[in-house]
């Protein structure tokens, strides 16, 4: 009777979880820019976001405030904000859809197409998922991507009357951390109890 009750409860949780946000996410992005004089690195954290799971596939959109992108150089930061037209379009948004949870948990590295939204326009891009670590309460991984500024509607800025020119290529590395919701943790505990 106890096993039957647990099975019914587990089934109900399975049903509710299919339409429930299983994870709460945050991301920290590091981007690498290049110029004809020197290279530079910048960082920005995302705003908190939620992750949807349906049919074993994850969907999540991540927003990065442009005003918080920091290259450790105030003048360069202002030029970058101008390049993005930050006052009119304050965020860069990345949209990931149909990311296989099974692949994420069982593969060391894989590529996935996604959408990057810049200045209210969507552009296709490809990312590599790697360094995947799962624990009882969270899932962590890195996403690496190379972007060509002109292909995503941006014009590389220049400084010192054009003597210093930023190159077209930008490499990015984003560390994702998904904290499991209470429902997901309870589901795992129920599953282990039923197996016993």
Short mmCIF file of N, CA and C in Angstrom, two decimals:
data_model
loop_
_atom_site.label_atom_id
_atom_site.label_comp_id
_atom_site.label_asym_id
_atom_site.label_seq_id
_atom_site.Cartn_x
_atom_site.Cartn_y
_atom_site.Cartn_z
N UNK A 1 0.83 -1.21 0.00
CA UNK A 1 0.00 0.00 0.00
C UNK A 1 0.87 1.26 0.00
N UNK A 2 1.95 1.19 0.81
CA UNK A 2 2.86 2.33 0.89
C UNK A 2 3.51 2.59 -0.46
N UNK A 3 3.93 1.50 -1.12
CA UNK A 3 4.58 1.64 -2.43
C UNK A 3 3.61 2.21 -3.45
N UNK A 4 2.34 1.74 -3.40
CA UNK A 4 1.33 2.24 -4.32
C UNK A 4 1.09 3.73 -4.10
N UNK A 5 1.01 4.13 -2.84
CA UNK A 5 0.81 5.56 -2.53
C UNK A 5 1.96 6.40 -3.03
N UNK A 6 3.18 5.91 -2.82
CA UNK A 6 4.36 6.63 -3.30
C UNK A 6 4.36 6.72 -4.82
N UNK A 7 3.95 5.63 -5.46
CA UNK A 7 3.92 5.62 -6.93
C UNK A 7 2.92 6.65 -7.45
N UNK A 8 1.74 6.70 -6.83
CA UNK A 8 0.72 7.67 -7.24
C UNK A 8 1.23 9.09 -7.03
N UNK A 9 1.86 9.33 -5.87
CA UNK A 9 2.40 10.65 -5.57
C UNK A 9 3.49 11.04 -6.57
N UNK A 10 4.35 10.07 -6.89
CA UNK A 10 5.42 10.31 -7.86
C UNK A 10 4.84 10.64 -9.23
N UNK A 11 3.77 9.92 -9.62
CA UNK A 11 3.12 10.18 -10.91
C UNK A 11 2.53 11.58 -10.95
N UNK A 12 1.90 12.00 -9.84
CA UNK A 12 1.33 13.34 -9.77
C UNK A 12 2.41 14.40 -9.87
N UNK A 13 3.53 14.17 -9.21
CA UNK A 13 4.65 15.11 -9.29
C UNK A 13 5.19 15.17 -10.71
N UNK A 14 5.28 14.00 -11.34
CA UNK A 14 5.75 13.96 -12.73
C UNK A 14 4.85 14.80 -13.62
N UNK A 15 3.54 14.68 -13.40
CA UNK A 15 2.58 15.42 -14.22
C UNK A 15 2.72 16.92 -13.99
N UNK A 16 2.84 17.33 -12.72
CA UNK A 16 2.93 18.76 -12.41
C UNK A 16 4.26 19.34 -12.87
N UNK A 17 5.33 18.56 -12.77
CA UNK A 17 6.66 19.06 -13.13
C UNK A 17 6.77 19.30 -14.62
N UNK A 18 6.03 18.53 -15.42
CA UNK A 18 6.09 18.74 -16.87
C UNK A 18 5.73 20.17 -17.25
N UNK A 19 4.90 20.81 -16.43
CA UNK A 19 4.49 22.19 -16.74
C UNK A 19 5.04 23.18 -15.72
N UNK A 20 6.05 22.74 -14.97
CA UNK A 20 6.59 23.58 -13.91
C UNK A 20 8.01 24.01 -14.22
N UNK A 21 8.37 25.19 -13.79
CA UNK A 21 9.75 25.65 -13.93
C UNK A 21 10.61 24.88 -12.92
N UNK A 22 11.48 24.01 -13.44
CA UNK A 22 12.27 23.14 -12.59
C UNK A 22 13.50 23.82 -12.01
N UNK A 23 13.98 24.84 -12.69
CA UNK A 23 15.22 25.46 -12.27
C UNK A 23 15.08 26.99 -12.20
N UNK A 24 15.86 27.58 -11.31
CA UNK A 24 16.05 29.03 -11.30
C UNK A 24 17.49 29.27 -11.73
N UNK A 25 17.69 30.16 -12.69
CA UNK A 25 19.01 30.29 -13.26
C UNK A 25 19.66 31.65 -13.07
N UNK A 26 20.99 31.63 -13.12
CA UNK A 26 21.78 32.85 -13.21
C UNK A 26 22.99 32.55 -14.08
N UNK A 27 23.55 33.60 -14.68
CA UNK A 27 24.68 33.41 -15.59
C UNK A 27 25.66 34.56 -15.46
N UNK A 28 26.93 34.25 -15.61
CA UNK A 28 27.98 35.27 -15.62
C UNK A 28 28.76 35.13 -16.92
N UNK A 29 28.83 36.22 -17.67
CA UNK A 29 29.45 36.19 -18.99
C UNK A 29 30.79 36.91 -18.98
N UNK A 30 31.78 36.29 -19.61
CA UNK A 30 33.07 36.92 -19.85
C UNK A 30 33.27 37.01 -21.35
N UNK A 31 33.58 38.20 -21.85
CA UNK A 31 33.78 38.35 -23.30
C UNK A 31 35.18 38.87 -23.57
N UNK A 32 35.72 38.41 -24.70
CA UNK A 32 37.10 38.71 -25.06
C UNK A 32 37.12 39.47 -26.39
N UNK A 33 37.56 40.72 -26.33
CA UNK A 33 37.63 41.55 -27.53
C UNK A 33 39.08 41.73 -27.98
N UNK A 34 39.22 42.09 -29.24
CA UNK A 34 40.57 42.21 -29.82
C UNK A 34 40.66 43.51 -30.62
N UNK A 35 41.83 44.10 -30.64
CA UNK A 35 42.05 45.31 -31.44
C UNK A 35 43.42 45.22 -32.09
N UNK A 36 43.72 46.19 -32.95
CA UNK A 36 45.02 46.19 -33.61
C UNK A 36 46.16 46.61 -32.68
N UNK A 37 45.81 47.04 -31.46
CA UNK A 37 46.84 47.46 -30.50
C UNK A 37 46.93 46.50 -29.31
N UNK A 38 45.78 46.22 -28.69
CA UNK A 38 45.79 45.30 -27.55
C UNK A 38 44.43 44.63 -27.42
N UNK A 39 44.40 43.54 -26.68
CA UNK A 39 43.15 42.82 -26.44
C UNK A 39 42.56 43.24 -25.09
N UNK A 40 41.31 42.93 -24.88
CA UNK A 40 40.66 43.30 -23.61
C UNK A 40 39.62 42.26 -23.23
N UNK A 41 39.28 42.28 -21.96
CA UNK A 41 38.28 41.35 -21.42
C UNK A 41 37.19 42.14 -20.71
N UNK A 42 35.96 41.67 -20.84
CA UNK A 42 34.85 42.31 -20.14
C UNK A 42 33.99 41.28 -19.43
N UNK A 43 33.21 41.74 -18.46
CA UNK A 43 32.35 40.84 -17.71
C UNK A 43 30.98 41.47 -17.48
N UNK A 44 29.98 40.60 -17.37
CA UNK A 44 28.63 41.07 -17.04
C UNK A 44 27.84 39.89 -16.48
N UNK A 45 27.00 40.17 -15.49
CA UNK A 45 26.12 39.14 -14.92
C UNK A 45 24.71 39.31 -15.48
N UNK A 46 24.03 38.20 -15.61
CA UNK A 46 22.65 38.24 -16.10
C UNK A 46 21.70 38.65 -14.98
N UNK A 47 20.49 39.02 -15.36
CA UNK A 47 19.42 39.14 -14.38
C UNK A 47 18.91 37.71 -14.12
N UNK A 48 18.33 37.43 -12.94
CA UNK A 48 17.83 36.08 -12.66
C UNK A 48 16.78 35.66 -13.68
N UNK A 49 16.74 34.38 -13.99
CA UNK A 49 15.76 33.89 -14.97
C UNK A 49 15.26 32.51 -14.57
N UNK A 50 14.18 32.09 -15.19
CA UNK A 50 13.60 30.78 -14.92
C UNK A 50 13.75 29.88 -16.14
N UNK A 51 13.80 28.59 -15.88
CA UNK A 51 14.01 27.61 -16.93
C UNK A 51 12.78 26.71 -17.03
N UNK A 52 12.26 26.56 -18.23
CA UNK A 52 11.12 25.67 -18.44
C UNK A 52 11.59 24.31 -18.94
N UNK A 53 10.97 23.26 -18.45
CA UNK A 53 11.26 21.90 -18.90
C UNK A 53 9.98 21.26 -19.39
N UNK A 54 10.00 20.78 -20.62
CA UNK A 54 8.84 20.08 -21.17
C UNK A 54 9.32 19.01 -22.12
N UNK A 55 8.89 17.78 -21.86
CA UNK A 55 9.29 16.67 -22.72
C UNK A 55 10.79 16.44 -22.74
N UNK A 56 11.45 16.72 -21.63
CA UNK A 56 12.89 16.52 -21.54
C UNK A 56 13.71 17.60 -22.20
N UNK A 57 13.06 18.70 -22.62
CA UNK A 57 13.76 19.78 -23.30
C UNK A 57 13.68 21.07 -22.48
N UNK A 58 14.80 21.77 -22.40
CA UNK A 58 14.89 23.01 -21.63
C UNK A 58 14.75 24.23 -22.53
N UNK A 59 14.01 25.21 -22.07
CA UNK A 59 13.91 26.52 -22.73
C UNK A 59 14.25 27.60 -21.71
N UNK A 60 15.13 28.53 -22.09
CA UNK A 60 15.43 29.64 -21.18
C UNK A 60 15.96 30.84 -21.96
N UNK A 61 15.56 32.02 -21.51
CA UNK A 61 16.02 33.28 -22.08
C UNK A 61 16.81 34.03 -21.02
N UNK A 62 17.95 34.57 -21.41
CA UNK A 62 18.86 35.19 -20.46
C UNK A 62 19.14 36.63 -20.88
N UNK A 63 18.92 37.57 -19.96
CA UNK A 63 19.13 39.00 -20.25
C UNK A 63 20.40 39.51 -19.56
N UNK A 64 21.20 40.24 -20.33
CA UNK A 64 22.42 40.86 -19.80
C UNK A 64 22.31 42.38 -19.95
N UNK A 65 22.30 43.12 -18.84
CA UNK A 65 22.20 44.59 -18.92
C UNK A 65 23.49 45.19 -19.51
N UNK A 66 23.36 45.92 -20.58
CA UNK A 66 24.53 46.49 -21.26
C UNK A 66 25.25 47.50 -20.36
N UNK A 67 24.48 48.24 -19.56
CA UNK A 67 25.08 49.26 -18.69
C UNK A 67 26.03 48.64 -17.67
N UNK A 68 25.86 47.33 -17.40
CA UNK A 68 26.71 46.65 -16.42
C UNK A 68 27.89 45.92 -17.05
N UNK A 69 28.02 45.98 -18.37
CA UNK A 69 29.18 45.37 -19.03
C UNK A 69 30.43 46.18 -18.70
N UNK A 70 31.41 45.53 -18.12
CA UNK A 70 32.58 46.25 -17.60
C UNK A 70 33.87 45.69 -18.20
N UNK A 71 34.62 46.54 -18.89
CA UNK A 71 35.91 46.15 -19.47
C UNK A 71 37.09 46.74 -18.71
N UNK A 72 36.81 47.28 -17.53
CA UNK A 72 37.83 47.91 -16.69
C UNK A 72 38.44 49.15 -17.35
N UNK A 73 37.62 49.79 -18.20
CA UNK A 73 38.05 51.03 -18.86
C UNK A 73 36.79 51.84 -19.15
N UNK A 74 36.59 52.94 -18.44
CA UNK A 74 35.33 53.69 -18.53
C UNK A 74 35.06 54.21 -19.93
N UNK A 75 36.10 54.67 -20.62
CA UNK A 75 35.90 55.19 -21.98
C UNK A 75 35.48 54.09 -22.92
N UNK A 76 36.12 52.94 -22.80
CA UNK A 76 35.75 51.80 -23.65
C UNK A 76 34.34 51.33 -23.33
N UNK A 77 33.98 51.37 -22.05
CA UNK A 77 32.62 50.99 -21.66
C UNK A 77 31.59 51.90 -22.33
N UNK A 78 31.85 53.20 -22.34
CA UNK A 78 30.92 54.15 -22.96
C UNK A 78 30.81 53.91 -24.46
N UNK A 79 31.93 53.62 -25.10
CA UNK A 79 31.88 53.34 -26.53
C UNK A 79 31.10 52.07 -26.82
N UNK A 80 31.26 51.09 -25.96
CA UNK A 80 30.51 49.85 -26.12
C UNK A 80 29.02 50.09 -25.95
N UNK A 81 28.66 50.91 -24.97
CA UNK A 81 27.25 51.24 -24.77
C UNK A 81 26.68 51.96 -25.98
N UNK A 82 27.49 52.83 -26.59
CA UNK A 82 27.05 53.51 -27.80
C UNK A 82 26.88 52.55 -28.96
N UNK A 83 27.77 51.59 -29.08
CA UNK A 83 27.67 50.59 -30.14
C UNK A 83 26.36 49.81 -30.05
N UNK A 84 25.96 49.49 -28.82
CA UNK A 84 24.72 48.75 -28.61
C UNK A 84 23.48 49.66 -28.61
N UNK A 85 23.66 50.97 -28.67
CA UNK A 85 22.56 51.92 -28.50
C UNK A 85 21.84 51.61 -27.18
N UNK A 86 22.62 51.59 -26.11
CA UNK A 86 22.16 51.11 -24.82
C UNK A 86 20.95 51.86 -24.27
N UNK A 87 20.87 53.16 -24.50
CA UNK A 87 19.75 53.93 -23.95
C UNK A 87 18.41 53.50 -24.56
N UNK A 88 18.44 53.08 -25.80
CA UNK A 88 17.22 52.63 -26.47
C UNK A 88 17.01 51.13 -26.33
N UNK A 89 18.11 50.38 -26.33
CA UNK A 89 18.04 48.92 -26.23
C UNK A 89 18.95 48.48 -25.08
N UNK A 90 18.44 48.47 -23.86
CA UNK A 90 19.30 48.30 -22.67
C UNK A 90 19.83 46.89 -22.41
N UNK A 91 19.33 45.89 -23.13
CA UNK A 91 19.74 44.52 -22.83
C UNK A 91 20.15 43.74 -24.07
N UNK A 92 21.06 42.81 -23.87
CA UNK A 92 21.33 41.75 -24.84
C UNK A 92 20.65 40.50 -24.30
N UNK A 93 19.88 39.84 -25.14
CA UNK A 93 19.12 38.67 -24.70
C UNK A 93 19.53 37.45 -25.51
N UNK A 94 19.85 36.36 -24.82
CA UNK A 94 20.13 35.10 -25.50
C UNK A 94 18.97 34.14 -25.24
N UNK A 95 18.53 33.46 -26.29
CA UNK A 95 17.37 32.57 -26.19
C UNK A 95 17.77 31.15 -26.59
N UNK A 96 17.66 30.25 -25.62
CA UNK A 96 17.97 28.85 -25.86
C UNK A 96 16.67 28.05 -25.83
N UNK A 97 16.43 27.24 -26.85
CA UNK A 97 15.21 26.43 -26.90
C UNK A 97 15.57 24.98 -27.24
N UNK A 98 14.78 24.08 -26.69
CA UNK A 98 14.91 22.64 -26.97
C UNK A 98 16.32 22.11 -26.69
N UNK A 99 16.86 22.53 -25.55
CA UNK A 99 18.14 21.97 -25.11
C UNK A 99 17.85 20.66 -24.39
N UNK A 100 18.39 19.57 -24.88
CA UNK A 100 18.11 18.25 -24.31
C UNK A 100 18.72 18.11 -22.92
N UNK A 101 17.86 17.88 -21.92
CA UNK A 101 18.36 17.68 -20.56
C UNK A 101 19.17 16.40 -20.48
N UNK A 102 18.74 15.38 -21.20
CA UNK A 102 19.47 14.11 -21.22
C UNK A 102 20.88 14.30 -21.77
N UNK A 103 20.99 15.05 -22.85
CA UNK A 103 22.30 15.32 -23.45
C UNK A 103 23.16 16.15 -22.50
N UNK A 104 22.52 17.10 -21.84
CA UNK A 104 23.24 17.97 -20.92
C UNK A 104 23.83 17.18 -19.75
N UNK A 105 23.11 16.13 -19.33
CA UNK A 105 23.55 15.36 -18.17
C UNK A 105 24.43 14.18 -18.53
N UNK A 106 24.50 13.83 -19.81
CA UNK A 106 25.24 12.61 -20.18
C UNK A 106 26.37 12.85 -21.17
N UNK A 107 26.50 14.09 -21.68
CA UNK A 107 27.52 14.37 -22.69
C UNK A 107 28.53 15.37 -22.15
N UNK A 108 29.80 15.14 -22.41
CA UNK A 108 30.84 16.04 -21.92
C UNK A 108 30.82 17.38 -22.63
N UNK A 109 30.47 17.35 -23.93
CA UNK A 109 30.49 18.57 -24.73
C UNK A 109 29.60 18.40 -25.95
N UNK A 110 28.83 19.44 -26.29
CA UNK A 110 28.00 19.39 -27.49
C UNK A 110 27.70 20.81 -27.96
N UNK A 111 27.30 20.92 -29.21
CA UNK A 111 26.96 22.24 -29.77
C UNK A 111 25.44 22.39 -29.87
N UNK A 112 24.99 23.62 -29.82
CA UNK A 112 23.56 23.93 -29.84
C UNK A 112 23.35 25.29 -30.49
N UNK A 113 22.38 25.36 -31.39
CA UNK A 113 22.03 26.65 -31.98
C UNK A 113 21.19 27.45 -30.98
N UNK A 114 21.32 28.76 -31.04
CA UNK A 114 20.51 29.63 -30.20
C UNK A 114 20.31 30.96 -30.90
N UNK A 115 19.53 31.83 -30.28
CA UNK A 115 19.24 33.16 -30.83
C UNK A 115 19.81 34.22 -29.89
N UNK A 116 20.48 35.20 -30.47
CA UNK A 116 20.92 36.35 -29.68
C UNK A 116 20.16 37.58 -30.18
N UNK A 117 19.52 38.27 -29.25
CA UNK A 117 18.71 39.44 -29.59
C UNK A 117 19.48 40.71 -29.22
N UNK A 118 19.81 41.50 -30.24
CA UNK A 118 20.55 42.74 -30.06
C UNK A 118 19.82 43.87 -30.77
N UNK A 119 19.57 44.94 -30.07
CA UNK A 119 18.85 46.10 -30.62
C UNK A 119 17.53 45.66 -31.25
N UNK A 120 16.83 44.78 -30.53
CA UNK A 120 15.49 44.30 -30.90
C UNK A 120 15.48 43.46 -32.17
N UNK A 121 16.62 42.91 -32.55
CA UNK A 121 16.68 42.03 -33.72
C UNK A 121 17.29 40.69 -33.32
N UNK A 122 16.72 39.61 -33.86
CA UNK A 122 17.21 38.26 -33.58
C UNK A 122 18.27 37.84 -34.59
N UNK A 123 19.34 37.23 -34.09
CA UNK A 123 20.40 36.72 -34.96
C UNK A 123 20.72 35.28 -34.54
N UNK A 124 20.87 34.37 -35.51
CA UNK A 124 21.22 32.98 -35.17
C UNK A 124 22.69 32.86 -34.79
N UNK A 125 22.98 31.97 -33.86
CA UNK A 125 24.36 31.74 -33.43
C UNK A 125 24.48 30.29 -32.96
N UNK A 126 25.71 29.84 -32.78
CA UNK A 126 25.97 28.48 -32.33
C UNK A 126 26.88 28.51 -31.12
N UNK A 127 26.55 27.72 -30.12
CA UNK A 127 27.33 27.69 -28.88
C UNK A 127 27.79 26.27 -28.58
N UNK A 128 28.85 26.17 -27.80
CA UNK A 128 29.34 24.88 -27.32
C UNK A 128 29.11 24.78 -25.82
N UNK A 129 28.40 23.72 -25.41
CA UNK A 129 28.15 23.45 -23.99
C UNK A 129 29.27 22.54 -23.48
N UNK A 130 29.87 22.89 -22.35
CA UNK A 130 30.97 22.08 -21.81
C UNK A 130 31.10 22.29 -20.31
N UNK A 131 32.02 21.54 -19.70
CA UNK A 131 32.28 21.64 -18.25
C UNK A 131 31.00 21.47 -17.43
N UNK A 132 30.24 20.43 -17.75
CA UNK A 132 28.92 20.21 -17.15
C UNK A 132 29.07 19.45 -15.82
N UNK A 133 28.52 20.03 -14.77
CA UNK A 133 28.58 19.43 -13.44
C UNK A 133 27.19 19.45 -12.82
N UNK A 134 26.72 18.29 -12.36
CA UNK A 134 25.43 18.22 -11.68
C UNK A 134 25.63 17.79 -10.23
N UNK A 135 24.96 18.46 -9.33
CA UNK A 135 24.95 18.07 -7.92
C UNK A 135 23.50 17.90 -7.49
N UNK A 136 23.29 17.64 -6.21
CA UNK A 136 21.94 17.39 -5.73
C UNK A 136 21.03 18.60 -5.90
N UNK A 137 21.60 19.80 -5.76
CA UNK A 137 20.76 20.99 -5.74
C UNK A 137 20.95 21.92 -6.93
N UNK A 138 21.95 21.65 -7.77
CA UNK A 138 22.14 22.55 -8.91
C UNK A 138 22.84 21.88 -10.07
N UNK A 139 22.75 22.54 -11.20
CA UNK A 139 23.38 22.11 -12.44
C UNK A 139 24.21 23.27 -12.95
N UNK A 140 25.50 23.03 -13.23
CA UNK A 140 26.39 24.08 -13.72
C UNK A 140 27.02 23.66 -15.04
N UNK A 141 27.24 24.64 -15.91
CA UNK A 141 27.91 24.37 -17.18
C UNK A 141 28.39 25.68 -17.79
N UNK A 142 29.30 25.55 -18.75
CA UNK A 142 29.79 26.71 -19.49
C UNK A 142 29.29 26.66 -20.92
N UNK A 143 29.04 27.82 -21.48
CA UNK A 143 28.63 27.95 -22.88
C UNK A 143 29.60 28.90 -23.57
N UNK A 144 30.27 28.41 -24.60
CA UNK A 144 31.24 29.22 -25.33
C UNK A 144 30.75 29.51 -26.74
N UNK A 145 31.04 30.72 -27.20
CA UNK A 145 30.53 31.15 -28.50
C UNK A 145 31.44 32.21 -29.09
N UNK A 146 31.61 32.16 -30.40
CA UNK A 146 32.33 33.21 -31.12
C UNK A 146 31.33 34.01 -31.95
N UNK A 147 31.37 35.33 -31.82
CA UNK A 147 30.46 36.21 -32.54
C UNK A 147 31.25 37.14 -33.45
N UNK A 148 30.69 37.41 -34.61
CA UNK A 148 31.25 38.41 -35.52
C UNK A 148 30.34 39.63 -35.44
N UNK A 149 30.87 40.75 -34.99
CA UNK A 149 30.04 41.92 -34.69
C UNK A 149 29.19 42.36 -35.87
N UNK A 150 29.76 42.40 -37.04
CA UNK A 150 29.00 42.89 -38.21
C UNK A 150 27.85 41.95 -38.56
N UNK A 151 28.00 40.67 -38.26
CA UNK A 151 26.93 39.72 -38.55
C UNK A 151 25.77 39.83 -37.57
N UNK A 152 26.00 40.49 -36.45
CA UNK A 152 24.91 40.69 -35.49
C UNK A 152 24.51 42.17 -35.41
N UNK A 153 24.75 42.86 -36.51
CA UNK A 153 24.26 44.23 -36.65
C UNK A 153 25.03 45.30 -35.91
N UNK A 154 26.28 45.01 -35.54
CA UNK A 154 27.07 45.98 -34.78
C UNK A 154 28.29 46.42 -35.58
N UNK A 155 28.67 47.66 -35.37
CA UNK A 155 29.86 48.20 -36.02
C UNK A 155 30.98 48.31 -34.99
N UNK A 156 32.09 47.60 -35.19
CA UNK A 156 33.19 47.67 -34.22
C UNK A 156 33.66 49.10 -34.00
N UNK A 157 33.77 49.54 -32.75
CA UNK A 157 34.18 50.93 -32.48
C UNK A 157 35.68 51.13 -32.68
N UNK A 158 36.06 52.39 -32.77
CA UNK A 158 37.48 52.75 -32.86
C UNK A 158 37.76 53.87 -31.86
N UNK A 159 39.03 54.03 -31.50
CA UNK A 159 39.43 55.05 -30.52
C UNK A 159 40.65 55.80 -31.03
N UNK A 160 40.95 56.91 -30.38
CA UNK A 160 42.12 57.73 -30.70
C UNK A 160 42.15 58.08 -32.19
N UNK A 161 41.03 58.68 -32.64
CA UNK A 161 40.90 59.16 -34.02
C UNK A 161 41.13 58.03 -35.03
N UNK A 162 40.66 56.83 -34.66
CA UNK A 162 40.75 55.70 -35.58
C UNK A 162 42.05 54.93 -35.53
N UNK A 163 42.98 55.35 -34.67
CA UNK A 163 44.26 54.64 -34.59
C UNK A 163 44.11 53.27 -33.91
N UNK A 164 43.18 53.19 -32.96
CA UNK A 164 42.91 51.91 -32.29
C UNK A 164 41.57 51.40 -32.79
N UNK A 165 41.59 50.26 -33.46
CA UNK A 165 40.37 49.70 -34.04
C UNK A 165 40.05 48.35 -33.42
N UNK A 166 38.82 48.22 -32.93
CA UNK A 166 38.37 46.95 -32.38
C UNK A 166 38.08 46.00 -33.54
N UNK A 167 38.53 44.76 -33.41
CA UNK A 167 38.33 43.78 -34.47
C UNK A 167 36.91 43.24 -34.45
N UNK A 168 36.54 42.59 -35.55
CA UNK A 168 35.18 42.12 -35.75
C UNK A 168 34.81 40.96 -34.83
N UNK A 169 35.79 40.19 -34.41
CA UNK A 169 35.53 38.97 -33.65
C UNK A 169 35.48 39.22 -32.14
N UNK A 170 34.50 38.57 -31.49
CA UNK A 170 34.40 38.58 -30.03
C UNK A 170 34.14 37.14 -29.58
N UNK A 171 34.94 36.67 -28.64
CA UNK A 171 34.73 35.34 -28.05
C UNK A 171 34.04 35.52 -26.70
N UNK A 172 33.09 34.65 -26.41
CA UNK A 172 32.38 34.75 -25.14
C UNK A 172 32.37 33.41 -24.41
N UNK A 173 32.38 33.50 -23.10
CA UNK A 173 32.24 32.31 -22.25
C UNK A 173 31.28 32.65 -21.13
N UNK A 174 30.19 31.90 -21.05
CA UNK A 174 29.17 32.17 -20.05
C UNK A 174 29.04 30.99 -19.11
N UNK A 175 29.15 31.26 -17.83
CA UNK A 175 28.96 30.21 -16.82
C UNK A 175 27.52 30.25 -16.33
N UNK A 176 26.82 29.13 -16.49
CA UNK A 176 25.42 29.02 -16.07
C UNK A 176 25.33 28.22 -14.77
N UNK A 177 24.44 28.65 -13.92
CA UNK A 177 24.13 27.91 -12.70
C UNK A 177 22.62 27.80 -12.56
N UNK A 178 22.11 26.57 -12.63
CA UNK A 178 20.68 26.32 -12.46
C UNK A 178 20.47 25.71 -11.08
N UNK A 179 19.73 26.39 -10.23
CA UNK A 179 19.38 25.84 -8.93
C UNK A 179 18.07 25.08 -9.06
N UNK A 180 18.08 23.84 -8.60
CA UNK A 180 16.88 23.01 -8.72
C UNK A 180 15.79 23.52 -7.79
N UNK A 181 14.56 23.47 -8.30
CA UNK A 181 13.43 23.90 -7.49
C UNK A 181 13.10 22.82 -6.46
N UNK A 182 12.27 23.18 -5.50
CA UNK A 182 11.86 22.22 -4.47
C UNK A 182 11.16 21.02 -5.09
N UNK A 183 10.34 21.24 -6.11
CA UNK A 183 9.64 20.14 -6.77
C UNK A 183 10.61 19.13 -7.37
N UNK A 184 11.65 19.62 -8.01
CA UNK A 184 12.63 18.73 -8.64
C UNK A 184 13.36 17.90 -7.59
N UNK A 185 13.72 18.53 -6.47
CA UNK A 185 14.43 17.82 -5.41
C UNK A 185 13.53 16.76 -4.78
N UNK A 186 12.26 17.10 -4.54
CA UNK A 186 11.30 16.14 -3.98
C UNK A 186 11.09 14.97 -4.93
N UNK A 187 11.02 15.27 -6.22
CA UNK A 187 10.83 14.21 -7.21
C UNK A 187 11.98 13.21 -7.15
N UNK A 188 13.20 13.70 -7.05
CA UNK A 188 14.36 12.82 -6.98
C UNK A 188 14.32 11.95 -5.73
N UNK A 189 13.92 12.54 -4.60
CA UNK A 189 13.84 11.78 -3.35
C UNK A 189 12.76 10.70 -3.44
N UNK A 190 11.62 11.04 -4.04
CA UNK A 190 10.54 10.07 -4.21
C UNK A 190 10.98 8.91 -5.10
N UNK A 191 11.70 9.25 -6.15
CA UNK A 191 12.17 8.23 -7.09
C UNK A 191 13.09 7.23 -6.38
N UNK A 192 13.99 7.75 -5.53
CA UNK A 192 14.91 6.89 -4.79
C UNK A 192 14.15 6.03 -3.78
N UNK A 193 13.11 6.60 -3.14
CA UNK A 193 12.32 5.87 -2.15
C UNK A 193 11.58 4.72 -2.81
N UNK A 194 11.01 4.95 -3.99
CA UNK A 194 10.27 3.92 -4.71
C UNK A 194 11.19 2.77 -5.11
N UNK A 195 12.42 3.10 -5.51
CA UNK A 195 13.38 2.07 -5.93
C UNK A 195 13.74 1.15 -4.77
N UNK A 196 13.73 1.72 -3.54
CA UNK A 196 14.03 0.90 -2.36
C UNK A 196 12.92 -0.12 -2.10
#
